[in-house]
mmCIF file of C-alpha atoms in Angstrom:
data_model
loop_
_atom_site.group_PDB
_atom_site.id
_atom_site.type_symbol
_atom_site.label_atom_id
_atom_site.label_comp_id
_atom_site.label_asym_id
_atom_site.label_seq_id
_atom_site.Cartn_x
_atom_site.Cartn_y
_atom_site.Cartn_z
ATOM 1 C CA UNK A 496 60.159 123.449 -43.659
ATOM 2 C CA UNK A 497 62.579 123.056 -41.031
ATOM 3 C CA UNK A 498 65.797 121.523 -40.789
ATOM 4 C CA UNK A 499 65.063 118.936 -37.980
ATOM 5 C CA UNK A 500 62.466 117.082 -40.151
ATOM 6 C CA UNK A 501 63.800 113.640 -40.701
ATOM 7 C CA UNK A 502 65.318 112.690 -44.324
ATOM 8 C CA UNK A 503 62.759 109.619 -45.331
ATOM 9 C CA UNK A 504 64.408 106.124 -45.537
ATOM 10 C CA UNK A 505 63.580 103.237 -47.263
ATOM 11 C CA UNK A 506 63.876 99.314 -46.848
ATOM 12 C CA UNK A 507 67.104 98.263 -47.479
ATOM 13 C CA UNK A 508 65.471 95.100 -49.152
ATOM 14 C CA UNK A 509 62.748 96.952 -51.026
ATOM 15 C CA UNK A 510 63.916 100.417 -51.760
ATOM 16 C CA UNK A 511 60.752 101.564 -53.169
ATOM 17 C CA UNK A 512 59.442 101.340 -49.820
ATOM 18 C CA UNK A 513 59.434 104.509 -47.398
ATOM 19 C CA UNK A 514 60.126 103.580 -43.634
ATOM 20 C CA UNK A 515 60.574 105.060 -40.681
ATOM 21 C CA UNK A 516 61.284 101.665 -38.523
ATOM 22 C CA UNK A 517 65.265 100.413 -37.995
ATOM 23 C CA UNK A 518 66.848 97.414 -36.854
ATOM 24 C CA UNK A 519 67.508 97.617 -33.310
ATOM 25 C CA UNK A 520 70.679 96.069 -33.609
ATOM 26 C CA UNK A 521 72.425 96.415 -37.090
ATOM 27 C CA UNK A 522 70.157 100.219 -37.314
ATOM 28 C CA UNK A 523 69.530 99.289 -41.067
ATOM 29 C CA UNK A 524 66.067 100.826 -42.375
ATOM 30 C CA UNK A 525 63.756 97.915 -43.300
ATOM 31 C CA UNK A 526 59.876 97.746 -44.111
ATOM 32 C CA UNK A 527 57.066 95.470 -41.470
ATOM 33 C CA UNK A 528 57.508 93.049 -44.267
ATOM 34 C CA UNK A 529 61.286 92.894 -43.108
ATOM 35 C CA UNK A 530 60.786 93.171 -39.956
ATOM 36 C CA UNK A 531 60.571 90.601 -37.175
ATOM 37 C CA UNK A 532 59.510 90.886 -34.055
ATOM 38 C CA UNK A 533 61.936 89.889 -30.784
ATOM 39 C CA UNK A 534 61.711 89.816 -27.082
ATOM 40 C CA UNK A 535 63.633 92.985 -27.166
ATOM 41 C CA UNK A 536 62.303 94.749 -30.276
ATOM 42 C CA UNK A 537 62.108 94.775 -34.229
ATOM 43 C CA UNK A 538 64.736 93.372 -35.986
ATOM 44 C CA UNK A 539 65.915 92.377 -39.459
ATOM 45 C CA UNK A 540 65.754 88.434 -41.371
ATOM 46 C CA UNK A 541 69.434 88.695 -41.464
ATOM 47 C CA UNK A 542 70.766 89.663 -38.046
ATOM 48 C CA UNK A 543 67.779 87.281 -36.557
ATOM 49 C CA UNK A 544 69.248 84.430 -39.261
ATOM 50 C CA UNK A 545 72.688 85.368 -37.857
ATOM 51 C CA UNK A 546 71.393 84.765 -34.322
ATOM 52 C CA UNK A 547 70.031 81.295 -34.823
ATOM 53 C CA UNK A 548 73.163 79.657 -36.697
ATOM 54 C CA UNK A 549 74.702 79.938 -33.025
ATOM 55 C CA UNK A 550 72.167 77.901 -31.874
ATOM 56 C CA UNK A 551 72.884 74.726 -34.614
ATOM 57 C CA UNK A 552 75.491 72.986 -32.809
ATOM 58 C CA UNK A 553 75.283 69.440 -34.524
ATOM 59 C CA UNK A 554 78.000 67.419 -36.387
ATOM 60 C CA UNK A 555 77.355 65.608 -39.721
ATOM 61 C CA UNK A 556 77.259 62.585 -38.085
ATOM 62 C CA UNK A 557 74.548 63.360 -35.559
ATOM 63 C CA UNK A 558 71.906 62.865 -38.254
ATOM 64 C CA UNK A 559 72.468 59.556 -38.747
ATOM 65 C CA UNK A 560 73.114 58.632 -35.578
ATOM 66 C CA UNK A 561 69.663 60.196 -34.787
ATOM 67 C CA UNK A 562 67.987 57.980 -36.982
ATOM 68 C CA UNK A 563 69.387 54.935 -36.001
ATOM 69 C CA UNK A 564 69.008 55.344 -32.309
ATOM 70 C CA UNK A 565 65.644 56.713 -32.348
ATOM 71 C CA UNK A 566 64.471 54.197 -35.315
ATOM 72 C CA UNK A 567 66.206 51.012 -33.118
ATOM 73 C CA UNK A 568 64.828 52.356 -29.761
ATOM 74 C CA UNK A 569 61.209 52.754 -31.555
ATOM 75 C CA UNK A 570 61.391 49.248 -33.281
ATOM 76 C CA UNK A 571 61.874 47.583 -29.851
ATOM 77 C CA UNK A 572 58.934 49.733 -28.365
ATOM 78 C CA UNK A 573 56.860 48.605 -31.758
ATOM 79 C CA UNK A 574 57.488 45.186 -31.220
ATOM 80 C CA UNK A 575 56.982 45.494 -27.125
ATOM 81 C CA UNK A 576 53.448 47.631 -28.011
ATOM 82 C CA UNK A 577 51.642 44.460 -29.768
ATOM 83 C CA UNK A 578 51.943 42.856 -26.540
ATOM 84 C CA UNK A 579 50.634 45.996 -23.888
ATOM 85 C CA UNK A 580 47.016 46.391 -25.596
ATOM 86 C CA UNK A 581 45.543 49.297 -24.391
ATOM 87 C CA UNK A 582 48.150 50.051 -21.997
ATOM 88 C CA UNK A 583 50.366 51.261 -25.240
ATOM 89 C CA UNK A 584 47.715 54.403 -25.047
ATOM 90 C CA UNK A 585 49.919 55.689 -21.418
ATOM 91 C CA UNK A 586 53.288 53.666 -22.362
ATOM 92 C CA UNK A 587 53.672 55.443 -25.678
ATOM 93 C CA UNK A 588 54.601 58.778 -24.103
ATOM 94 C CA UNK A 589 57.386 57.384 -21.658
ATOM 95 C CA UNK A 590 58.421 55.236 -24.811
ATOM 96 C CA UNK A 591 59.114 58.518 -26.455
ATOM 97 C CA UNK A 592 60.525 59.992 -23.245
ATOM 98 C CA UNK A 593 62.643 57.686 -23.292
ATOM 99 C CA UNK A 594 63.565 57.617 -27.149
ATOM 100 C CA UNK A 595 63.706 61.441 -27.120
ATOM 101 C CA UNK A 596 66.552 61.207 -23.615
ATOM 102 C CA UNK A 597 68.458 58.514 -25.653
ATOM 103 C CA UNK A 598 69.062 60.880 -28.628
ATOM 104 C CA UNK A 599 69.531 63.667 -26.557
ATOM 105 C CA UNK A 600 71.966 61.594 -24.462
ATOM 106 C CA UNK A 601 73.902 59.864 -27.569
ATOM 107 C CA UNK A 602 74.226 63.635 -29.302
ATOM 108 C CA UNK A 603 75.651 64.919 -26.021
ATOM 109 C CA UNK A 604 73.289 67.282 -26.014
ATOM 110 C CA UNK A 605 74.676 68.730 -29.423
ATOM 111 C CA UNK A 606 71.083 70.691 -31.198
ATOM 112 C CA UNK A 607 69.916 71.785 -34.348
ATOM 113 C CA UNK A 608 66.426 72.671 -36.347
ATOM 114 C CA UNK A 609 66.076 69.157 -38.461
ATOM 115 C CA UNK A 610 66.966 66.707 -35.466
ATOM 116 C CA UNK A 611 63.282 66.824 -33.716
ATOM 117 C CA UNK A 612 61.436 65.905 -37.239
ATOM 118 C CA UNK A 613 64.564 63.314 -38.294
ATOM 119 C CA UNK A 614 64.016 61.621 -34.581
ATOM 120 C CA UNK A 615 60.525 61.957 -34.995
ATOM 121 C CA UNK A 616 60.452 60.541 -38.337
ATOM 122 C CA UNK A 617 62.813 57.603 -37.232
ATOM 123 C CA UNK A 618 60.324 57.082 -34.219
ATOM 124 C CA UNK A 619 57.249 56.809 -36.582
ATOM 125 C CA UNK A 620 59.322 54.131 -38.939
ATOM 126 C CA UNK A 621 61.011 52.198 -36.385
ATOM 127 C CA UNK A 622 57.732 51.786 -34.461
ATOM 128 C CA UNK A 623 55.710 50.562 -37.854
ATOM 129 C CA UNK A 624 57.864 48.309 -39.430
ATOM 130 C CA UNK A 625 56.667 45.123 -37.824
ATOM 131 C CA UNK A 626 53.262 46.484 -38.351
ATOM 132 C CA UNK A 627 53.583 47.071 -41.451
ATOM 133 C CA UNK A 628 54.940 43.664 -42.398
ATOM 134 C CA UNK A 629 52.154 41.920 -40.751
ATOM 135 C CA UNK A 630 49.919 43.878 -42.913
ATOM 136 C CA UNK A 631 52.020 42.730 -45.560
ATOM 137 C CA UNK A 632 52.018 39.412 -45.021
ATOM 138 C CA UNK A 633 48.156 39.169 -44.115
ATOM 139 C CA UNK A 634 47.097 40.597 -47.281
ATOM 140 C CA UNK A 635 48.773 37.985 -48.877
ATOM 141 C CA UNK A 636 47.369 35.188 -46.818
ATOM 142 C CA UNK A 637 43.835 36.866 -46.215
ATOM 143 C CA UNK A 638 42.406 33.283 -45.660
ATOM 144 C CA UNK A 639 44.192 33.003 -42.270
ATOM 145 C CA UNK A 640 43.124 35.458 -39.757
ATOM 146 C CA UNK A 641 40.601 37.886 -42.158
ATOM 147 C CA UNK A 642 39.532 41.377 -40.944
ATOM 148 C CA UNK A 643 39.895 40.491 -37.459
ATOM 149 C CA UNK A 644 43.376 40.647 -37.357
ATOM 150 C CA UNK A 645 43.178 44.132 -38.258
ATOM 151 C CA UNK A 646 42.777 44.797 -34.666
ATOM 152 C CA UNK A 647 46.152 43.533 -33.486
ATOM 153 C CA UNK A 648 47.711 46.118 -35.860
ATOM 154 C CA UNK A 649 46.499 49.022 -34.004
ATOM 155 C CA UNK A 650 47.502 49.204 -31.220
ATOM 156 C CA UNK A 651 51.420 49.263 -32.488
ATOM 157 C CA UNK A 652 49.894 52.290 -34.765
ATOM 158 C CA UNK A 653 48.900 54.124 -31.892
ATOM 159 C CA UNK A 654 52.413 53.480 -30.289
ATOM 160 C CA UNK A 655 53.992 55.094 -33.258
ATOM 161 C CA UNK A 656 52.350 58.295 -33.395
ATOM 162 C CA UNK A 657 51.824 58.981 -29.608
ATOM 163 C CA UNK A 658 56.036 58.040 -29.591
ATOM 164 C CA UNK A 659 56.754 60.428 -32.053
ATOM 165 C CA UNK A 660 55.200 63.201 -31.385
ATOM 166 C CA UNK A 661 56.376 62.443 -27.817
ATOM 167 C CA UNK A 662 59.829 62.541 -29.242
ATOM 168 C CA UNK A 663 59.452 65.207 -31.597
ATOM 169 C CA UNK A 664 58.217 67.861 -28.675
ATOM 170 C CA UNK A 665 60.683 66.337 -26.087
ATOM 171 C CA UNK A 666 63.780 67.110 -28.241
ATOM 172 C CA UNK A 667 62.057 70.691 -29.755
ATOM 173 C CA UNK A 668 61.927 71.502 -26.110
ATOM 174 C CA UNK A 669 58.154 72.683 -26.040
ATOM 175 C CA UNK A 670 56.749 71.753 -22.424
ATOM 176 C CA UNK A 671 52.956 71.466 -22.874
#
C-alpha cells in the first residue's frame, strides 16, 4: 500500500461508523446521519445548534407578554368578526397583520423559536372565546335560537384560524 492512503475515520457520535465526510467548520468526522446540510456545506448538530442560540434573542418576559397582546388584540378582532359576515374571510389576514406587527412591535423586535406558535396560539384563543361562550350558553338554552344560530358562530371561527396562521407566518418570517 502506499503511504498517502488516508487513515479511515469514524463519526465522532457513532464510532462504529467509517466516514470520510468532516464538518466544514469544527473539521470533526461525523456520519450523513450527523450531518446537516447548510448554504455553505455539511456541518455537524452541534456547531449548527451553536449557530441558532445566537439567533434566540427573547427575555423571559416576552412570552407572556406575547400572549397577552396577541390573545387581547385577537379577542377584540373575535368580537369585531361576528359583526363583518363574510367580509371576516379578507379582514382576517390584516387582523393578523396587524396582531403579528403589534407583537413584533411590543417585543422590540426581540425573536426566538416558540414566539410564532405562543402568538399563534394566543391568536386562536383570544379570537374564540366569545365564540365559544355563545356555544356555551346556547347549548344550555337550546330552546332559544336552535341550530340556526350555529351559523353566527362561524364566521368568528373562520376569523380565528385565518388570524393565526396569519400571525403565526408573519412573525416566523415565511413570505408566501
Amino acid at each position: 500500500m502506499s503511504e498517502n492512503s488516508p487513515q479511515p475515520m469514524f463519526c465522532y457520535v457513532h464510532p462504529q461508523r467509517e466516514t470520510l465526510l468532516r464538518c466544514n467548520r469544527c473539521e470533526r468526522p461525523m456520519c450523513t446521519a450527523c450531518a446537516v446540510l447548510t448554504p455553505t456545506g455539511y456541518r455537524c448538530k452541534e456547531c449548527v445548534r451553536g449557530q441558532q442560540k445566537i439567533f434566540d434573542t427573547a427575555q423571559w418576559w416576552d412570552y407572556p407578554l406575547t400572549i397577552i397582546v396577541a390573545g387581547v388584540l385577537a379577542y377584540i378582532g373575535g368580537f369585531l368578526a361576528r359583526f363583518l359576515g363574510f367580509f371576516t374571510i379578507f379582514l382576517a389576514p390584516v387582523a393578523g397583520m396587524i396582531i403579528a406587527e403589534a407583537v413584533r412591535r411590543v417585543l422590540r423586535k426581540r425573536r426566538a423559536r416558540l414566539i410564532p406558535p405562543l402568538a399563534a396560539g394566543a391568536t386562536m384563543f383570544g379570537g374564540l372565546v366569545s365564540p365559544v361562550a355563545n356555544l356555551v350558553l346556547m347549548v344550555l338554552f337550546v330552546s332559544q335560537g336552535g341550530v340556526a344560530g350555529l351559523y353566527g358562530l362561524l364566521w368568528p371561527a373562520i376569523y380565528a384560524v385565518v388570524a393565526a396562521s396569519t400571525v403565526f407566518y408573519r412573525l416566523k418570517g415565511i413570505s408566501v
